[in-house]
């Protein structure tokens, strides 16, 4: 499993969570335009984190599949 892919996925999940919190705070301050932009950004971080997570799953699947035995 690639540590870099795992680390990047974790970073993106954290960025998405932080951006969602910032969007909620902007919304509470009646700054709906900023809240909307932050929500869009958080969604992009979430999608990218999901992509990295899928890569990790694929890497794990490849590493657990053993090559066929020679006959």
Coordinates of C-alpha atoms in Angstrom, one line a residue:
X1 CA 0.0 0.0 0.0
X2 CA 1.4 3.4 -0.9
X3 CA 1.9 5.6 2.1
X4 CA 1.8 8.7 -0.1
X5 CA -1.6 7.8 -1.5
X6 CA -2.9 7.0 2.0
X7 CA -1.5 10.2 3.4
X8 CA -2.9 12.3 0.6
X9 CA -6.4 10.7 1.0
X10 CA -6.3 11.5 4.7
X11 CA -5.2 15.1 4.0
X12 CA -8.0 15.5 1.5
X13 CA -10.6 14.1 4.0
X14 CA -9.4 16.6 6.6
X15 CA -9.5 19.5 4.1
X16 CA -13.0 18.6 3.1
X17 CA -14.1 18.4 6.8
X18 CA -12.4 21.8 7.5
X19 CA -14.0 23.4 4.5
X20 CA -17.4 22.1 5.3
X21 CA -17.0 23.7 8.8
X22 CA -15.9 27.0 7.2
X23 CA -18.9 26.9 4.9
X24 CA -21.2 26.4 7.8
X25 CA -19.7 29.3 9.7
X26 CA -20.0 31.5 6.6
X27 CA -23.6 30.5 6.3
X28 CA -24.3 31.3 9.9
X29 CA -22.9 34.8 9.2
X30 CA -25.4 35.2 6.4
X31 CA -22.5 35.1 3.8
X32 CA -24.3 32.7 1.5
X33 CA -22.1 33.3 -1.5
X34 CA -18.9 32.4 0.4
X35 CA -20.7 29.4 2.0
X36 CA -21.8 28.2 -1.5
X37 CA -18.2 28.5 -2.8
X38 CA -16.8 26.7 0.2
X39 CA -19.3 23.9 -0.1
X40 CA -18.3 23.4 -3.7
X41 CA -14.7 23.3 -2.7
X42 CA -15.4 20.9 0.1
X43 CA -17.2 18.7 -2.4
X44 CA -14.2 18.7 -4.7
X45 CA -11.9 17.7 -1.8
X46 CA -14.3 14.9 -0.9
X47 CA -14.4 13.6 -4.5
X48 CA -10.6 13.7 -4.7
X49 CA -10.2 11.9 -1.3
X50 CA -12.6 9.3 -2.5
X51 CA -10.5 8.8 -5.7
X52 CA -7.4 8.3 -3.6
X53 CA -9.2 5.9 -1.3
X54 CA -10.3 3.9 -4.3
X55 CA -6.6 3.8 -5.5
X56 CA -5.7 2.4 -2.1
X57 CA -8.3 -0.3 -2.3
X58 CA -7.0 -1.2 -5.8
X59 CA -3.4 -1.3 -4.6
X60 CA -4.4 -3.5 -1.7
X61 CA -6.3 -5.9 -4.0
X62 CA -3.3 -6.2 -6.3
X63 CA -0.9 -6.8 -3.4
X64 CA -3.0 -9.6 -1.9
X65 CA -3.5 -11.5 -5.2
X66 CA -0.8 -14.1 -5.5
X67 CA 0.5 -15.0 -8.9
X68 CA -0.5 -18.5 -10.2
X69 CA 2.0 -21.3 -9.3
X70 CA 4.2 -22.6 -12.1
X71 CA 3.2 -26.1 -13.2

